[in-house]
PDB file of C-alpha atoms in Angstrom:
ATOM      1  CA  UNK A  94      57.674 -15.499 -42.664  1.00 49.00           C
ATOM      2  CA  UNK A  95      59.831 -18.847 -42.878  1.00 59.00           C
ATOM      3  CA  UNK A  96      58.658 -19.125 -39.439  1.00 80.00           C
ATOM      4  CA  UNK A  97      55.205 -20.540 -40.687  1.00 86.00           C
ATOM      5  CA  UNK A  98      56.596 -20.916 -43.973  1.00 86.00           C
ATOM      6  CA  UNK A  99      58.609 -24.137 -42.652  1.00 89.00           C
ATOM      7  CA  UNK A 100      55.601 -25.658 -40.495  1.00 90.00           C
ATOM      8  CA  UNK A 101      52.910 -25.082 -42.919  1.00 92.00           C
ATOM      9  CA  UNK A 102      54.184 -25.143 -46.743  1.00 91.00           C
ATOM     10  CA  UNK A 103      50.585 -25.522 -47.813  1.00 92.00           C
ATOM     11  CA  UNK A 104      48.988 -22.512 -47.155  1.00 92.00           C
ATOM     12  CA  UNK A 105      47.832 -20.071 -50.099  1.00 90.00           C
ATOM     13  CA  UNK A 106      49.375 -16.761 -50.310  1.00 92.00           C
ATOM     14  CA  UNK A 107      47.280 -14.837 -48.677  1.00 94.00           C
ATOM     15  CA  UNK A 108      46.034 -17.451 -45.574  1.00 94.00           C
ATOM     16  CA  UNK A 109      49.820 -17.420 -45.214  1.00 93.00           C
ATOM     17  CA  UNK A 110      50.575 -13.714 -44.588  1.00 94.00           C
ATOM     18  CA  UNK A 111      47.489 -13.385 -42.161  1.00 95.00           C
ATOM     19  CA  UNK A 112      48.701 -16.369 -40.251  1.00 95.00           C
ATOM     20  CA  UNK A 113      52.362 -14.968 -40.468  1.00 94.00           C
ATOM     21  CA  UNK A 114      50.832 -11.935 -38.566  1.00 93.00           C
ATOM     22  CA  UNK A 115      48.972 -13.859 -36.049  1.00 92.00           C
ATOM     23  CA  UNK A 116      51.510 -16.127 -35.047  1.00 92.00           C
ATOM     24  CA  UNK A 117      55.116 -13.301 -35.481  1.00 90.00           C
ATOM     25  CA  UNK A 118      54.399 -12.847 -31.435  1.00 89.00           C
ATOM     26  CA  UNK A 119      54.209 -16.075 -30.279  1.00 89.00           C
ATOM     27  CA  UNK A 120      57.140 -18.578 -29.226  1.00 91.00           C
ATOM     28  CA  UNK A 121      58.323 -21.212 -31.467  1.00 90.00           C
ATOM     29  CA  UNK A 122      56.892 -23.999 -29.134  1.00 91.00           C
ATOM     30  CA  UNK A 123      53.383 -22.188 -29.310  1.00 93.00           C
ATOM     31  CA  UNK A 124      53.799 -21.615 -33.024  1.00 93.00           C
ATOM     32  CA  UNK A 125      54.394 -25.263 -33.859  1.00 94.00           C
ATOM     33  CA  UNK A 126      51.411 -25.643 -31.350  1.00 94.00           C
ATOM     34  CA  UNK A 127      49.262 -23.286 -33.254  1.00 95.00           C
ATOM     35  CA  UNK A 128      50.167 -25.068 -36.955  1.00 95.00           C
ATOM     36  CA  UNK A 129      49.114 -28.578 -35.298  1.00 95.00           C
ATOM     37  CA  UNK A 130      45.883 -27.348 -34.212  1.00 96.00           C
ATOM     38  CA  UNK A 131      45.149 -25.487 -37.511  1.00 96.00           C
ATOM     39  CA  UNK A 132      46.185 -27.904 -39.594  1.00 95.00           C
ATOM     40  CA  UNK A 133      43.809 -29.929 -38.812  1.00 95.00           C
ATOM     41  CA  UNK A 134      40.884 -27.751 -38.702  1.00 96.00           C
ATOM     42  CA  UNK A 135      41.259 -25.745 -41.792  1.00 96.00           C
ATOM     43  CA  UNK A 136      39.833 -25.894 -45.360  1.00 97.00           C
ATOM     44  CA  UNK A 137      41.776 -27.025 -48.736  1.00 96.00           C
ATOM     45  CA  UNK A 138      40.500 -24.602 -51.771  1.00 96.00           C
ATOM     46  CA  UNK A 139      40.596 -28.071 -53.683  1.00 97.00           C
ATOM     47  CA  UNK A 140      38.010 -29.767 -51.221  1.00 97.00           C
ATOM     48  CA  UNK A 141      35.489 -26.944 -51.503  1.00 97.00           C
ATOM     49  CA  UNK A 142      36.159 -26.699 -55.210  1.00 97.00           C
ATOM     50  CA  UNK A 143      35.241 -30.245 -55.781  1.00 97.00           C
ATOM     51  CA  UNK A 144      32.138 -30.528 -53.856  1.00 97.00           C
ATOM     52  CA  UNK A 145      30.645 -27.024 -55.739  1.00 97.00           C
ATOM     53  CA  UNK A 146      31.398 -29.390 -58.703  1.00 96.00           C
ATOM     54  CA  UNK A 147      29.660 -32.261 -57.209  1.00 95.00           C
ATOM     55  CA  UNK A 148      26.948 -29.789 -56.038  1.00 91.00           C
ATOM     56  CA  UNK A 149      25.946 -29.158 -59.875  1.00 88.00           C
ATOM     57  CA  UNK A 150      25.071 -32.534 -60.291  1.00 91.00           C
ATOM     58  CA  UNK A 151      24.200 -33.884 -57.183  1.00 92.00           C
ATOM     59  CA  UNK A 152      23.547 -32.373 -54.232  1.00 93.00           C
ATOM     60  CA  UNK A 153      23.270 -28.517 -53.676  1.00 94.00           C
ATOM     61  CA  UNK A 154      24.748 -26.835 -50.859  1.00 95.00           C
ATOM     62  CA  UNK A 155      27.309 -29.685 -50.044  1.00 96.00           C
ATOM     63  CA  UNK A 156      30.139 -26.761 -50.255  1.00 97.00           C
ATOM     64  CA  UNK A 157      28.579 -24.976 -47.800  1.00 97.00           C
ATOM     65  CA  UNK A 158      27.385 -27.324 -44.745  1.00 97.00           C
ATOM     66  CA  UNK A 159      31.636 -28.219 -45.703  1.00 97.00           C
ATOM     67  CA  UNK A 160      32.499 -24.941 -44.508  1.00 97.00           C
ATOM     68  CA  UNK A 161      30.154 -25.013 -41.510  1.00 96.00           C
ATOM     69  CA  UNK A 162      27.186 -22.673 -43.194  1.00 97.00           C
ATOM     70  CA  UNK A 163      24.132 -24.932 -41.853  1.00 97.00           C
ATOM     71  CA  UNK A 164      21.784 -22.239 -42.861  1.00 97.00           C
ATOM     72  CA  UNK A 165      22.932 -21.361 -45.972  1.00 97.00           C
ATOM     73  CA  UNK A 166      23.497 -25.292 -46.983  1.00 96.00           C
ATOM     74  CA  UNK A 167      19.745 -25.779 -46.145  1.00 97.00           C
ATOM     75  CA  UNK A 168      18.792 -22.984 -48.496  1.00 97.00           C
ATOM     76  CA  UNK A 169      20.886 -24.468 -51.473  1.00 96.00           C
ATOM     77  CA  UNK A 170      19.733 -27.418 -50.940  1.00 96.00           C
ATOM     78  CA  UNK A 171      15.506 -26.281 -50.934  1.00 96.00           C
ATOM     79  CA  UNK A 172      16.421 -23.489 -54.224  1.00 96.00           C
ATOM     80  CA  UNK A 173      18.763 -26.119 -56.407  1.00 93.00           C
ATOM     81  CA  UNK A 174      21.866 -23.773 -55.005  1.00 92.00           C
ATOM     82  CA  UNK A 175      19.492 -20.613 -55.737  1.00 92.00           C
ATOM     83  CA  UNK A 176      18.823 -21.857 -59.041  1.00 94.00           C
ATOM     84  CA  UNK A 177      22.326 -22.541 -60.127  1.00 93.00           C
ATOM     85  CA  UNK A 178      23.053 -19.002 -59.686  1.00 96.00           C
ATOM     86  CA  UNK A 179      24.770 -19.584 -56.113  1.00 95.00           C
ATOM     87  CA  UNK A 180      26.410 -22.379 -56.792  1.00 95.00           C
ATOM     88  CA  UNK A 181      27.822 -20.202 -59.953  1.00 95.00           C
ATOM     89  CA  UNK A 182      28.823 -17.703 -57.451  1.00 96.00           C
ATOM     90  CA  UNK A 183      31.049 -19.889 -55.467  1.00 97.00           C
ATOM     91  CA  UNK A 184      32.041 -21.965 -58.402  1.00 96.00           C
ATOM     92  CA  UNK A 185      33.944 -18.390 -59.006  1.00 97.00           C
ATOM     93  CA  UNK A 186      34.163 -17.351 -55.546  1.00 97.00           C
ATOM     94  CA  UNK A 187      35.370 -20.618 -53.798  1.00 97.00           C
ATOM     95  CA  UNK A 188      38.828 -19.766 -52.620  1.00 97.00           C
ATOM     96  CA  UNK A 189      37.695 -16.697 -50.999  1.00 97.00           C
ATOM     97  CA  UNK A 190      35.171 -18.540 -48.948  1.00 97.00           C
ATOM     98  CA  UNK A 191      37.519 -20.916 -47.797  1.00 97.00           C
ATOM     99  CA  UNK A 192      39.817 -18.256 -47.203  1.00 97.00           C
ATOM    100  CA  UNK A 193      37.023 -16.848 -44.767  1.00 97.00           C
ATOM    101  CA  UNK A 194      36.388 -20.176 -43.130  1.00 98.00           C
ATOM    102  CA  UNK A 195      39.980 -20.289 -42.572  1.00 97.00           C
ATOM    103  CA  UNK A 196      40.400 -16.756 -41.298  1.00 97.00           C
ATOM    104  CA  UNK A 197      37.881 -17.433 -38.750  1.00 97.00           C
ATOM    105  CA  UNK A 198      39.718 -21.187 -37.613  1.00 97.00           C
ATOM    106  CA  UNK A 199      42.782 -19.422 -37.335  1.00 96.00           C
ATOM    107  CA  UNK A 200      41.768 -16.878 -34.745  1.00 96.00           C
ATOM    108  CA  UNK A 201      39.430 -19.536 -32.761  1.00 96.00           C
ATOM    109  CA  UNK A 202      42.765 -21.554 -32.173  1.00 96.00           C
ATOM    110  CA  UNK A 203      44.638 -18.475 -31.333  1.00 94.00           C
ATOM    111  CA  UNK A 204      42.370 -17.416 -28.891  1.00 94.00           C
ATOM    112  CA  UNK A 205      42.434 -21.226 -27.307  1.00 93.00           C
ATOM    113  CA  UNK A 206      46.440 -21.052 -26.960  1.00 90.00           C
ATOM    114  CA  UNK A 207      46.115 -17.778 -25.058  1.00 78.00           C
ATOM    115  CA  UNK A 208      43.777 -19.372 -22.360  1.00 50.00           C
TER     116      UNK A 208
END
């Protein structure tokens, strides 16, 4: 665990443990490879927090085009973020979809280090 611990002091509990487990095979070259790549491509909690926020009083749906949900951004936007009741639901639900997003990221830049 220090392993990705050390290059990557940022990541939540759990994104930590699931990258932990992708990464315990690799080399260290190829792990500090791997926490370059991902850092950059994932998702802050705090980010996706703030735009459900702004998406209360502004513009619906602004969480989810964020985290790459084109289809599901378009409907919050049409509904008013399903009548308030979506947006709600990721106002409580937020760091388990960025969790998801990140999940996903994770095992896309795996699979481009293994060629």
């Amino acid at each position: 665990m220090s392993r990705i611990l050390e290059l990557m002091p940022e990541l939540e509990p759990d994104e930590l443990h699931y990258v932990q487990a992708l990464v315990n095979d690799m080399p260290y070259a190829e792990t500090q490879q791997f926490a370059n790549i991902y850092r950059s491509r994932r998702k802050k909690p705090q980010d996706v927090l703030l735009l459900v926020i702004v998406g209360f009083f502004l513009l619906a749906g602004l969480q989810r085009f964020y985290l790459g949900q084109v289809g599901m951004g378009l409907l919050y936007f049409f509904t008013g973020g399903l009548c308030f009741v979506g947006t709600i639901l990721d106002l409580l639900n937020y760091k388990r979809l960025t969790y998801e997003y990140n999940v996903k990221e994770a095992q896309t830049v795996k699979a481009m280090l293994r060629y």
